[in-house]
Short mmCIF file of C-alpha atoms and ligand atoms in Angstrom, two decimals:
data_model
loop_
_atom_site.label_atom_id
_atom_site.label_comp_id
_atom_site.label_asym_id
_atom_site.label_seq_id
_atom_site.Cartn_x
_atom_site.Cartn_y
_atom_site.Cartn_z
CA MET O 132 0.23 0.42 0.11
CA PRO O 133 1.55 3.28 -0.81
CA TYR O 134 2.95 5.53 2.11
CA ASP O 135 0.36 8.38 2.00
CA THR O 136 -2.78 5.84 2.12
CA VAL O 137 -1.32 3.80 5.38
CA HIS O 138 -0.16 6.76 7.09
CA SER O 139 -2.43 9.92 6.30
CA LEU O 140 -3.36 11.69 9.50
CA GLU O 141 -6.69 10.39 10.01
CA GLU O 142 -5.20 7.01 9.72
CA PHE O 143 -2.45 7.53 11.89
CA MET O 144 -4.85 9.03 14.99
CA SER O 145 -7.07 6.10 14.55
CA GLY O 146 -4.75 3.77 15.22
CA LEU O 147 -3.55 6.10 18.31
CA LYS O 148 -6.81 6.44 19.31
CA ARG O 149 -7.38 3.04 19.35
CA ARG O 150 -4.31 2.30 21.45
CA ASN O 151 -5.12 4.61 24.09
CA PRO O 152 -8.65 5.00 24.30
CA GLY O 153 -10.09 7.68 26.45
CA GLU O 154 -6.70 9.80 26.46
CA HIS O 155 -7.93 13.25 25.17
CA GLU O 156 -5.09 15.49 26.05
CA PHE O 157 -2.83 12.54 24.66
CA HIS O 158 -4.57 12.26 21.63
CA GLN O 159 -4.38 16.58 21.14
CA ALA O 160 -0.77 16.79 21.80
CA VAL O 161 -0.02 13.86 19.12
CA TYR O 162 -2.35 15.05 16.82
CA GLU O 163 -1.01 18.90 16.93
CA VAL O 164 3.02 17.52 16.17
CA ALA O 165 1.27 14.68 13.57
CA GLN O 166 0.27 17.47 11.32
CA SER O 167 3.34 19.13 10.96
CA ILE O 168 5.64 15.77 11.06
CA LEU O 169 4.00 13.47 8.68
CA PRO O 170 4.03 15.93 5.82
CA PHE O 171 7.72 16.66 6.64
CA ILE O 172 8.38 12.65 6.53
CA LYS O 173 6.56 12.03 3.31
CA ASP O 174 10.07 12.16 1.22
CA LYS O 175 12.29 11.17 4.05
CA PRO O 176 12.38 7.19 4.14
CA GLN O 177 15.11 7.31 7.13
CA TYR O 178 12.20 8.61 9.50
CA ARG O 179 9.37 7.32 8.00
CA ASP O 180 10.47 3.66 7.53
CA ASN O 181 12.06 3.28 10.71
CA GLN O 182 8.58 4.42 11.95
CA ILE O 183 10.26 6.96 14.42
CA LEU O 184 7.13 9.07 14.61
CA GLU O 185 4.78 6.13 15.73
CA ARG O 186 7.76 4.90 18.27
CA LEU O 187 7.65 8.40 19.91
CA SER O 188 4.09 8.18 20.29
CA GLU O 189 4.43 5.41 22.82
CA PRO O 190 6.23 6.40 26.11
CA ASP O 191 9.39 4.32 26.95
CA ARG O 192 7.46 3.36 30.13
CA ILE O 193 4.82 4.64 32.56
CA ILE O 194 5.14 3.96 36.38
CA SER O 195 2.05 4.30 38.36
CA PHE O 196 1.83 3.70 41.87
CA ARG O 197 -0.53 3.93 45.24
CA VAL O 198 0.73 7.40 47.65
CA CYS O 199 -0.57 6.80 51.02
CA TRP O 200 -0.08 9.54 53.79
CA GLN O 201 -2.02 10.70 56.85
CA ASP O 202 -4.07 14.18 56.95
CA ASP O 203 -3.79 16.51 60.32
CA GLU O 204 -7.01 14.33 61.93
CA GLY O 205 -4.84 11.10 61.63
CA GLN O 206 -7.12 9.97 58.34
CA VAL O 207 -5.39 7.50 56.14
CA ARG O 208 -5.63 9.55 52.37
CA VAL O 209 -4.84 7.45 49.25
CA ASN O 210 -3.80 9.23 46.09
CA ARG O 211 -2.01 7.99 42.94
CA GLY O 212 1.37 8.95 41.82
CA TYR O 213 2.87 8.46 38.18
CA ARG O 214 5.73 9.29 35.96
CA VAL O 215 5.91 8.89 32.62
CA GLN O 216 9.27 8.29 31.26
CA HIS O 217 8.45 9.36 27.84
CA CYS O 218 12.19 9.03 25.51
CA ASN O 219 15.58 9.46 26.70
CA ALA O 220 16.90 9.13 22.97
CA ILE O 221 19.25 12.68 23.61
CA GLY O 222 19.30 12.97 27.73
CA PRO O 223 17.87 11.84 30.67
CA TYR O 224 14.21 11.91 31.42
CA LYS O 225 13.43 15.47 32.32
CA GLY O 226 10.04 17.15 33.11
CA GLY O 227 8.08 18.54 36.09
CA ILE O 228 5.93 17.01 38.69
CA ARG O 229 2.02 18.31 38.95
CA PHE O 230 -0.15 18.14 42.04
CA HIS O 231 -3.78 18.80 40.89
CA HIS O 232 -6.85 17.18 41.53
CA ASN O 233 -7.59 16.49 38.04
CA VAL O 234 -4.31 14.73 36.93
CA THR O 235 -4.75 11.78 34.71
CA GLN O 236 -2.41 9.43 33.11
CA SER O 237 -3.74 11.30 29.56
CA ILE O 238 -2.64 14.39 31.18
CA LEU O 239 0.68 13.21 31.76
CA LYS O 240 1.27 11.30 28.69
CA PHE O 241 0.53 14.92 26.77
CA LEU O 242 3.21 16.49 28.83
CA ALA O 243 5.60 14.19 28.67
CA PHE O 244 5.38 13.69 24.94
CA GLU O 245 5.71 17.61 24.28
CA GLN O 246 8.72 17.71 26.92
CA THR O 247 10.54 15.61 24.92
CA PHE O 248 9.92 18.08 21.28
CA LYS O 249 10.41 21.04 23.63
CA ASN O 250 13.70 19.52 25.71
CA SER O 251 15.05 19.21 22.17
CA LEU O 252 14.84 22.50 20.99
CA THR O 253 16.83 23.81 23.79
CA GLY O 254 20.07 22.40 22.24
CA LEU O 255 20.41 20.64 25.86
CA PRO O 256 21.02 17.03 26.48
CA MET O 257 17.77 16.39 27.97
CA GLY O 258 14.97 13.78 27.36
CA GLY O 259 11.32 14.07 27.90
CA GLY O 260 9.42 12.91 31.12
CA LYS O 261 6.48 14.08 33.28
CA GLY O 262 5.05 12.82 36.35
CA GLY O 263 2.35 13.70 39.33
CA SER O 264 -0.31 12.68 41.28
CA ASP O 265 -4.15 13.57 41.80
CA PHE O 266 -3.25 14.95 45.20
CA ASN O 267 -4.92 18.24 45.66
CA PRO O 268 -2.50 20.89 47.54
CA LYS O 269 -5.12 23.21 48.14
CA GLY O 270 -6.30 24.17 51.67
CA LYS O 271 -3.78 21.35 52.96
CA SER O 272 -1.72 22.22 55.64
CA ASP O 273 2.32 22.33 55.23
CA ALA O 274 2.57 19.40 57.06
CA GLU O 275 0.50 17.51 55.46
CA VAL O 276 1.97 18.66 51.99
CA MET O 277 5.16 17.45 53.62
CA ARG O 278 3.62 13.93 54.70
CA PHE O 279 2.51 13.78 51.03
CA CYS O 280 5.76 14.80 49.38
CA GLN O 281 7.63 12.04 51.47
CA SER O 282 5.40 9.42 50.63
CA PHE O 283 5.36 10.49 47.06
CA MET O 284 9.08 10.53 46.90
CA THR O 285 9.81 7.21 49.20
CA GLU O 286 8.25 5.35 45.32
CA LEU O 287 9.64 7.86 42.96
CA ARG O 288 13.03 7.69 44.16
CA ARG O 289 13.35 4.31 42.63
CA HIS O 290 12.80 5.28 39.21
CA ILE O 291 14.89 8.81 39.01
CA GLY O 292 18.32 9.37 39.17
CA PRO O 293 20.97 12.03 37.64
CA TYR O 294 21.83 10.02 35.06
CA THR O 295 18.13 8.31 34.55
CA ASP O 296 15.30 11.11 35.31
CA VAL O 297 15.52 14.47 36.88
CA PRO O 298 12.27 15.84 38.03
CA ALA O 299 11.05 19.54 38.63
CA GLY O 300 8.27 21.52 39.61
CA ASP O 301 4.88 22.35 37.80
CA ILE O 302 1.30 22.96 38.43
CA GLY O 303 0.83 22.67 42.25
CA VAL O 304 4.62 21.86 42.85
CA GLY O 305 6.67 24.95 43.74
CA ALA O 306 10.01 25.49 46.06
CA ARG O 307 8.19 23.93 49.13
CA GLU O 308 7.33 20.64 47.64
CA ILE O 309 10.58 20.57 45.45
CA SER O 310 12.37 21.16 49.01
CA TYR O 311 10.09 18.11 50.93
CA MET O 312 10.76 15.56 48.22
CA PHE O 313 14.54 16.50 47.89
CA GLY O 314 14.57 16.00 51.57
CA GLN O 315 13.02 13.01 51.55
CA TYR O 316 15.45 11.64 48.35
CA LEU O 317 18.69 12.79 50.79
CA ARG O 318 17.13 10.43 53.81
CA LEU O 319 16.65 7.61 51.83
CA GLN O 320 19.44 7.54 49.25
CA ASN O 321 22.01 9.06 50.87
CA GLU O 322 23.36 10.85 48.05
CA PHE O 323 23.67 14.62 47.62
CA THR O 324 22.78 14.85 43.75
CA GLY O 325 21.46 16.64 41.51
CA VAL O 326 18.33 14.35 41.44
CA LEU O 327 15.63 17.65 41.04
CA THR O 328 16.02 20.75 39.93
CA GLY O 329 13.80 23.68 41.10
CA LYS O 330 15.72 23.46 44.20
CA GLY O 331 16.44 26.01 46.88
CA LEU O 332 19.58 27.94 46.19
CA ALA O 333 21.29 26.87 49.72
CA PHE O 334 21.07 23.12 48.36
CA GLY O 335 22.03 22.95 44.87
CA GLY O 336 19.45 25.16 43.12
CA SER O 337 19.87 27.95 40.49
CA LEU O 338 19.51 31.67 40.32
CA ILE O 339 17.01 32.67 37.59
CA ARG O 340 15.23 28.91 37.77
CA THR O 341 12.28 30.39 39.33
CA GLU O 342 11.91 33.44 36.66
CA ALA O 343 12.87 31.20 33.61
CA THR O 344 9.58 30.15 32.38
CA GLY O 345 7.84 33.71 32.35
CA TYR O 346 10.89 35.53 31.48
CA GLY O 347 11.76 32.79 28.58
CA ALA O 348 8.23 33.32 27.00
CA VAL O 349 8.22 36.96 26.98
CA TYR O 350 11.48 36.50 25.09
CA PHE O 351 10.01 34.46 22.85
CA MET O 352 7.63 37.15 21.83
CA GLU O 353 10.32 39.79 21.86
CA ASP O 354 11.75 37.81 19.11
CA MET O 355 8.92 37.03 17.08
CA LEU O 356 8.06 41.08 17.41
CA ALA O 357 11.84 41.71 16.23
CA HIS O 358 11.46 39.31 13.27
CA GLN O 359 8.70 42.11 12.36
CA ASN O 360 10.77 44.99 13.09
CA ASP O 361 8.53 45.69 16.24
CA GLY O 362 8.96 45.56 20.12
CA PHE O 363 7.07 45.72 23.52
CA GLU O 364 7.09 49.35 23.81
CA GLY O 365 3.15 50.55 24.64
CA LYS O 366 1.49 47.46 24.06
CA THR O 367 -1.32 45.93 26.09
CA CYS O 368 -0.99 42.24 27.22
CA LEU O 369 -2.99 39.98 28.33
CA VAL O 370 -1.69 37.22 30.77
CA SER O 371 -3.61 34.42 32.50
CA GLY O 372 -2.68 32.17 35.36
CA SER O 373 -1.28 33.88 38.61
CA GLY O 374 1.46 31.29 39.47
CA ASN O 375 4.96 30.92 38.66
CA VAL O 376 5.01 31.51 35.23
CA ALA O 377 2.54 34.23 34.98
CA GLN O 378 4.23 36.41 38.01
CA PHE O 379 7.48 36.51 35.73
CA THR O 380 5.56 36.91 32.69
CA VAL O 381 4.45 39.91 33.99
CA GLU O 382 7.60 41.12 35.62
CA LYS O 383 9.58 41.01 32.11
CA ILE O 384 6.42 42.32 30.13
CA ASN O 385 6.95 45.57 32.80
CA HIS O 386 10.65 45.56 32.34
CA LEU O 387 10.41 45.72 28.28
CA GLY O 388 7.55 48.76 28.19
CA GLY O 389 4.44 46.64 27.90
CA LYS O 390 1.47 47.01 29.70
CA VAL O 391 -0.39 43.78 31.60
CA VAL O 392 -4.39 44.49 32.12
CA THR O 393 -5.37 40.83 33.47
CA LEU O 394 -4.48 37.94 35.48
CA SER O 395 -6.60 35.07 36.14
CA ASP O 396 -6.84 31.98 38.83
CA SER O 397 -9.27 28.84 38.83
CA GLY O 398 -12.08 31.24 39.94
CA GLY O 399 -11.94 34.13 37.66
CA PHE O 400 -9.90 37.05 35.98
CA ILE O 401 -9.14 40.51 37.40
CA HIS O 402 -9.25 43.46 34.55
CA ASP O 403 -7.20 46.24 35.54
CA PRO O 404 -6.95 48.79 32.51
CA GLU O 405 -4.46 50.73 34.49
CA GLY O 406 -2.04 47.97 34.25
CA ILE O 407 -0.23 45.44 36.80
CA ASN O 408 2.78 47.57 38.06
CA GLU O 409 5.43 46.63 40.12
CA GLU O 410 4.03 47.19 43.44
CA LYS O 411 0.52 45.20 42.36
CA LEU O 412 2.80 42.92 41.24
CA GLU O 413 4.54 42.28 44.55
CA PHE O 414 1.05 41.84 46.37
CA ILE O 415 0.08 38.95 43.52
CA LYS O 416 3.58 37.29 44.66
CA ASP O 417 2.54 37.30 48.33
CA LEU O 418 -0.91 36.61 47.74
CA LYS O 419 -0.35 33.59 45.73
CA ASN O 420 2.83 32.26 46.93
CA ASN O 421 2.39 32.96 50.65
CA ARG O 422 -1.20 33.50 51.56
CA ARG O 423 -2.02 31.21 48.96
CA GLY O 424 -5.47 33.45 48.63
CA ARG O 425 -7.44 34.35 45.77
CA ILE O 426 -7.12 36.63 42.95
CA SER O 427 -10.01 38.46 43.53
CA GLU O 428 -8.61 40.29 46.63
CA TYR O 429 -7.07 42.38 43.83
CA THR O 430 -9.65 44.10 43.02
CA GLU O 431 -10.55 45.04 47.01
CA LYS O 432 -7.15 46.54 47.12
CA TYR O 433 -6.57 48.05 43.73
CA GLY O 434 -9.55 48.60 42.03
CA GLY O 435 -10.26 47.35 38.46
CA THR O 436 -12.90 44.60 37.80
CA TYR O 437 -13.11 41.04 38.81
CA HIS O 438 -15.03 38.16 36.59
CA GLU O 439 -15.97 35.19 38.29
CA GLY O 440 -15.97 32.17 36.20
CA GLU O 441 -14.45 33.39 33.21
CA ARG O 442 -11.13 34.12 31.35
CA PRO O 443 -9.95 37.17 29.94
CA TRP O 444 -9.56 36.59 26.29
CA ALA O 445 -12.38 39.23 25.78
CA VAL O 446 -10.39 41.94 26.74
CA PRO O 447 -8.93 43.91 23.83
CA CYS O 448 -5.21 43.45 23.85
CA ASP O 449 -2.25 43.65 21.03
CA LEU O 450 -0.51 40.45 22.74
CA ALA O 451 -1.50 37.31 24.76
CA PHE O 452 0.41 35.11 27.11
CA PRO O 453 -1.84 32.06 28.51
CA CYS O 454 -0.03 31.28 31.45
CA ALA O 455 -2.50 29.03 33.67
CA THR O 456 -3.41 25.47 32.05
CA GLN O 457 -4.10 23.23 29.22
CA ASN O 458 -7.24 24.29 27.05
CA GLU O 459 -8.15 27.76 28.32
CA ILE O 460 -8.47 28.97 24.74
CA GLY O 461 -11.11 27.99 22.39
CA ALA O 462 -11.91 28.84 18.88
CA ASP O 463 -14.64 31.25 20.08
CA ASP O 464 -11.91 33.11 22.42
CA ALA O 465 -9.17 33.21 19.63
CA LYS O 466 -11.68 34.77 17.32
CA VAL O 467 -12.71 37.46 19.70
CA MET O 468 -8.62 38.07 20.28
CA ILE O 469 -8.30 37.84 16.68
CA SER O 470 -11.29 40.68 15.97
CA ASN O 471 -10.15 42.73 18.81
CA GLY O 472 -6.88 43.32 16.90
CA CYS O 473 -4.42 40.59 18.93
CA LYS O 474 -1.09 40.23 16.91
CA GLY O 475 0.52 37.27 18.85
CA VAL O 476 0.30 34.48 21.32
CA ALA O 477 3.18 33.01 23.34
CA GLU O 478 1.95 29.89 25.46
CA GLY O 479 3.49 29.99 29.07
CA ALA O 480 1.25 27.17 29.97
CA ASN O 481 1.40 24.05 28.61
CA MET O 482 -1.31 23.44 25.30
CA PRO O 483 -3.47 26.34 26.63
CA SER O 484 -5.06 26.88 22.90
CA ASP O 485 -6.98 23.84 21.67
CA GLN O 486 -6.89 22.87 18.14
CA ALA O 487 -9.31 24.75 16.80
CA ALA O 488 -8.11 27.78 18.81
CA ILE O 489 -4.45 27.45 16.83
CA ASP O 490 -6.41 27.03 13.53
CA GLN O 491 -7.84 30.19 14.00
CA TYR O 492 -4.44 31.45 14.84
CA LEU O 493 -2.46 29.85 11.77
CA GLU O 494 -5.41 31.20 9.15
CA ALA O 495 -5.28 34.68 10.53
CA HIS O 496 -1.25 34.42 10.26
CA LEU O 497 -0.91 35.28 14.27
CA MET O 498 2.89 35.44 15.73
CA TYR O 499 2.02 32.11 17.68
CA GLY O 500 4.54 30.71 19.99
CA PRO O 501 3.39 27.40 20.93
CA SER O 502 4.17 26.12 24.06
CA LYS O 503 7.17 23.72 23.03
CA ALA O 504 8.94 26.77 22.15
CA ALA O 505 7.69 29.79 24.07
CA ASN O 506 7.79 28.20 27.56
CA ALA O 507 11.43 26.22 26.95
CA GLY O 508 12.94 28.64 29.18
CA GLY O 509 12.19 26.86 32.65
CA VAL O 510 13.51 23.63 31.45
CA ALA O 511 16.65 25.36 29.91
CA VAL O 512 17.78 26.49 33.27
CA SER O 513 16.64 23.28 34.91
CA GLY O 514 19.44 21.76 32.11
CA LEU O 515 21.60 24.40 33.26
CA GLU O 516 20.92 23.68 36.91
CA MET O 517 22.14 19.89 36.23
CA THR O 518 25.16 20.92 34.32
CA GLN O 519 25.89 23.67 37.52
CA ASN O 520 25.25 20.67 40.18
CA SER O 521 27.48 18.09 37.97
CA MET O 522 30.34 20.93 37.85
CA ARG O 523 29.81 21.78 41.48
CA LEU O 524 29.73 25.55 40.99
CA SER O 525 27.06 28.28 40.70
CA TRP O 526 26.48 30.64 38.04
CA THR O 527 25.79 34.11 38.49
CA ARG O 528 22.59 35.72 37.72
CA ASP O 529 23.32 37.71 34.73
CA GLU O 530 25.36 34.69 33.36
CA LEU O 531 22.13 32.39 33.74
CA ASP O 532 19.96 35.33 32.53
CA THR O 533 22.59 35.67 29.15
CA ARG O 534 22.40 32.11 28.69
CA LEU O 535 18.81 31.67 28.61
CA ARG O 536 18.26 34.70 26.40
CA GLU O 537 20.82 32.76 24.05
CA ILE O 538 18.46 29.81 24.00
CA MET O 539 15.29 31.51 23.73
CA LEU O 540 17.18 32.99 20.43
CA GLY O 541 18.28 30.07 19.17
CA ILE O 542 14.48 28.38 19.83
CA HIS O 543 13.61 30.86 17.79
CA GLY O 544 15.97 30.81 15.16
CA GLN O 545 14.85 27.16 14.41
CA CYS O 546 11.60 28.00 14.67
CA VAL O 547 12.11 30.31 11.42
CA GLU O 548 14.23 27.83 9.96
CA TYR O 549 11.56 25.10 9.55
CA GLY O 550 8.45 27.14 9.88
CA GLN O 551 9.11 30.43 7.46
CA LYS O 552 6.49 30.66 5.03
CA GLU O 553 5.62 33.02 2.19
CA GLY O 554 5.46 36.30 4.29
CA TRP O 555 4.93 34.97 7.25
CA VAL O 556 6.50 32.28 9.90
CA ASN O 557 4.31 29.20 11.15
CA TYR O 558 6.29 28.63 14.45
CA LEU O 559 3.93 25.61 15.39
CA GLU O 560 5.64 23.80 12.45
CA GLY O 561 8.92 25.05 12.77
CA ALA O 562 8.99 23.93 16.66
CA ASN O 563 7.53 20.62 15.86
CA ILE O 564 10.14 19.45 13.10
CA ALA O 565 13.36 21.06 14.38
CA GLY O 566 12.16 19.21 17.83
CA PHE O 567 11.71 15.97 16.17
CA VAL O 568 14.76 16.32 13.93
CA LYS O 569 17.25 16.00 16.58
CA VAL O 570 15.39 13.18 18.62
CA ALA O 571 14.69 11.33 15.48
CA ASP O 572 18.65 11.17 14.01
CA ALA O 573 19.80 9.94 17.50
CA MET O 574 16.82 7.06 17.83
CA LEU O 575 18.17 6.54 14.09
CA ALA O 576 21.73 6.00 15.20
CA TYR O 577 20.76 3.79 18.20
CA GLY O 578 18.86 1.07 15.42
CA VAL O 579 15.87 -0.42 16.23
CA VAL O 580 15.60 -0.09 20.35
P1 LIG T 850 1.41 27.02 39.24
O1 LIG T 850 0.77 26.20 40.19
O2 LIG T 850 2.42 28.36 40.18
O3 LIG T 850 -0.13 28.29 38.63
C1 LIG T 850 -0.78 27.68 38.10
C2 LIG T 850 -1.89 28.78 38.00
O4 LIG T 850 -3.03 28.51 36.54
C3 LIG T 850 -2.68 29.46 39.41
O5 LIG T 850 -3.19 30.71 39.12
C4 LIG T 850 -3.82 28.60 39.26
O6 LIG T 850 -5.19 28.78 39.75
C5 LIG T 850 -4.10 28.54 37.51
N1 LIG T 850 -5.25 27.55 37.13
C6 LIG T 850 -4.55 25.98 37.33
N2 LIG T 850 -5.60 25.15 37.26
C7 LIG T 850 -6.51 26.10 36.33
C8 LIG T 850 -7.71 25.62 35.65
N3 LIG T 850 -8.43 24.65 35.69
N4 LIG T 850 -8.63 26.98 35.53
C9 LIG T 850 -8.14 28.06 35.43
N5 LIG T 850 -6.64 28.00 36.07
C10 LIG T 850 -6.14 27.62 36.61
O7 LIG T 850 1.59 26.50 38.06
P2 LIG T 850 2.81 27.20 37.05
O8 LIG T 850 3.05 28.75 37.18
O9 LIG T 850 4.18 26.45 37.33
O10 LIG T 850 2.26 26.19 35.69
C11 LIG T 850 1.65 27.18 34.80
C12 LIG T 850 1.33 26.12 33.47
O11 LIG T 850 2.72 26.28 32.98
C13 LIG T 850 1.15 24.74 33.48
O12 LIG T 850 0.52 24.49 32.27
C14 LIG T 850 2.71 24.59 33.23
O13 LIG T 850 2.64 23.25 32.91
C15 LIG T 850 3.43 25.40 32.60
N6 LIG T 850 4.68 25.28 32.49
C16 LIG T 850 5.27 25.66 34.22
C17 LIG T 850 6.82 25.55 33.78
C18 LIG T 850 7.30 26.12 35.20
O14 LIG T 850 8.56 26.23 35.05
N7 LIG T 850 6.80 26.04 36.22
C19 LIG T 850 7.42 25.03 32.98
C20 LIG T 850 6.97 25.26 31.95
C21 LIG T 850 5.49 25.18 31.51
P3 LIG T 850 -5.43 28.32 41.06
O15 LIG T 850 -4.17 29.39 42.24
O16 LIG T 850 -6.82 28.83 41.62
O17 LIG T 850 -4.93 27.02 41.85
#
């Protein structure tokens, strides 16, 4: 049968769906990559005949385990933990840990799949993985979070190591959780080694890691704008989320002369037409990182409006930075954004735009920086944390920021190389192909493994 017939996108996807029933987020992530890769490999038998895309659509392994812990009332609680080790062709598995009540195997498989391409784009030697649990840290005491993290790491440590798999933070896993998990790893393994990234500065962490994902997303937008001889000065920006990525996205936009008018959390969004300046951002950091409060408190202090249960995409803007979670922008949101004059989207979150929204961006030739390119700054600095741990030294803030800036510029360059079209750049196609080629070449070199 001719290749085109066997491997049409629909046939490829129907096989994938049959093998992974009900895993909608995973289907969505693979589809988004396959639509770029299948046409690219059509006349490249080395990738096609060696079934590279098919092999990359099957994680190396998935570990799932029970996590028992006791709450403050002494009740025994049971959650499920996972680690999806997706592909280690170009380096140890690397990717975050997510604690959120909606975590499923499908969500972690999509994130691990994306991570493989993202890590490849950074140019650093890192494979792709992701892990987490359906544990909900909201409303839990520090002691409960500590007991959960210790129990989670008691099993996870069998599967990770500085040359095997190096997890980091993600939604619901910040400095506090990484510290509890690293402490438990030390206790059990008796080995001080760079087995997690996002660590505290006193015990092997890297400067700029906290800022890196948000800063990187803004740097990526700066590069897309520069490619069109434009810049941030005076641009009105929408940011969603109010966690780690959102906070440092706002900070860097402010540094570069843009104005951020929205932030959100799982309860709703705030709109401040005056702009979220440095002082207001400090309030948000304290609210979310220390007091673990709700975004609605912002308007009680600074005015503006709070929109319960809504997302910010209907607010007119020049640029948008979705930084909360997956599938937070649908086709209707994208249409409104485009008709309001939005010129660019840089994804701080993973897969925040669904496929129908992406179709709208591409049709409008919007500057669309997909997550695997735009938010790769976080894992890039995690990679630099691993390097510093191996070398047993610490680089300065300026050195790290310079490296981060160069890495984001390099990712932009790869996207342009593979995604340049007549009069515009398809950054999604560019990122998918550039990320694929490096991993695929390593897999080819290894033979059938
Ligand atoms: P945080 O936990 O620090 O913040 C998450 C933010 O998103 C919070 O404001 C949270 O609101 C909001 N949120 C979570 N779930 C939902 C939902 N279902 N609907 C609406 N809002 C929601 O996470 P991060 O900032 O670290 O991560 C945000 C995104 O960025 C994720 O997609 C993550 O995978 C991605 N990312 C993170 C990296 C990192 O370095 N941290 C690296 C690369 C990607 P609430 O406060 O109400 O929970």
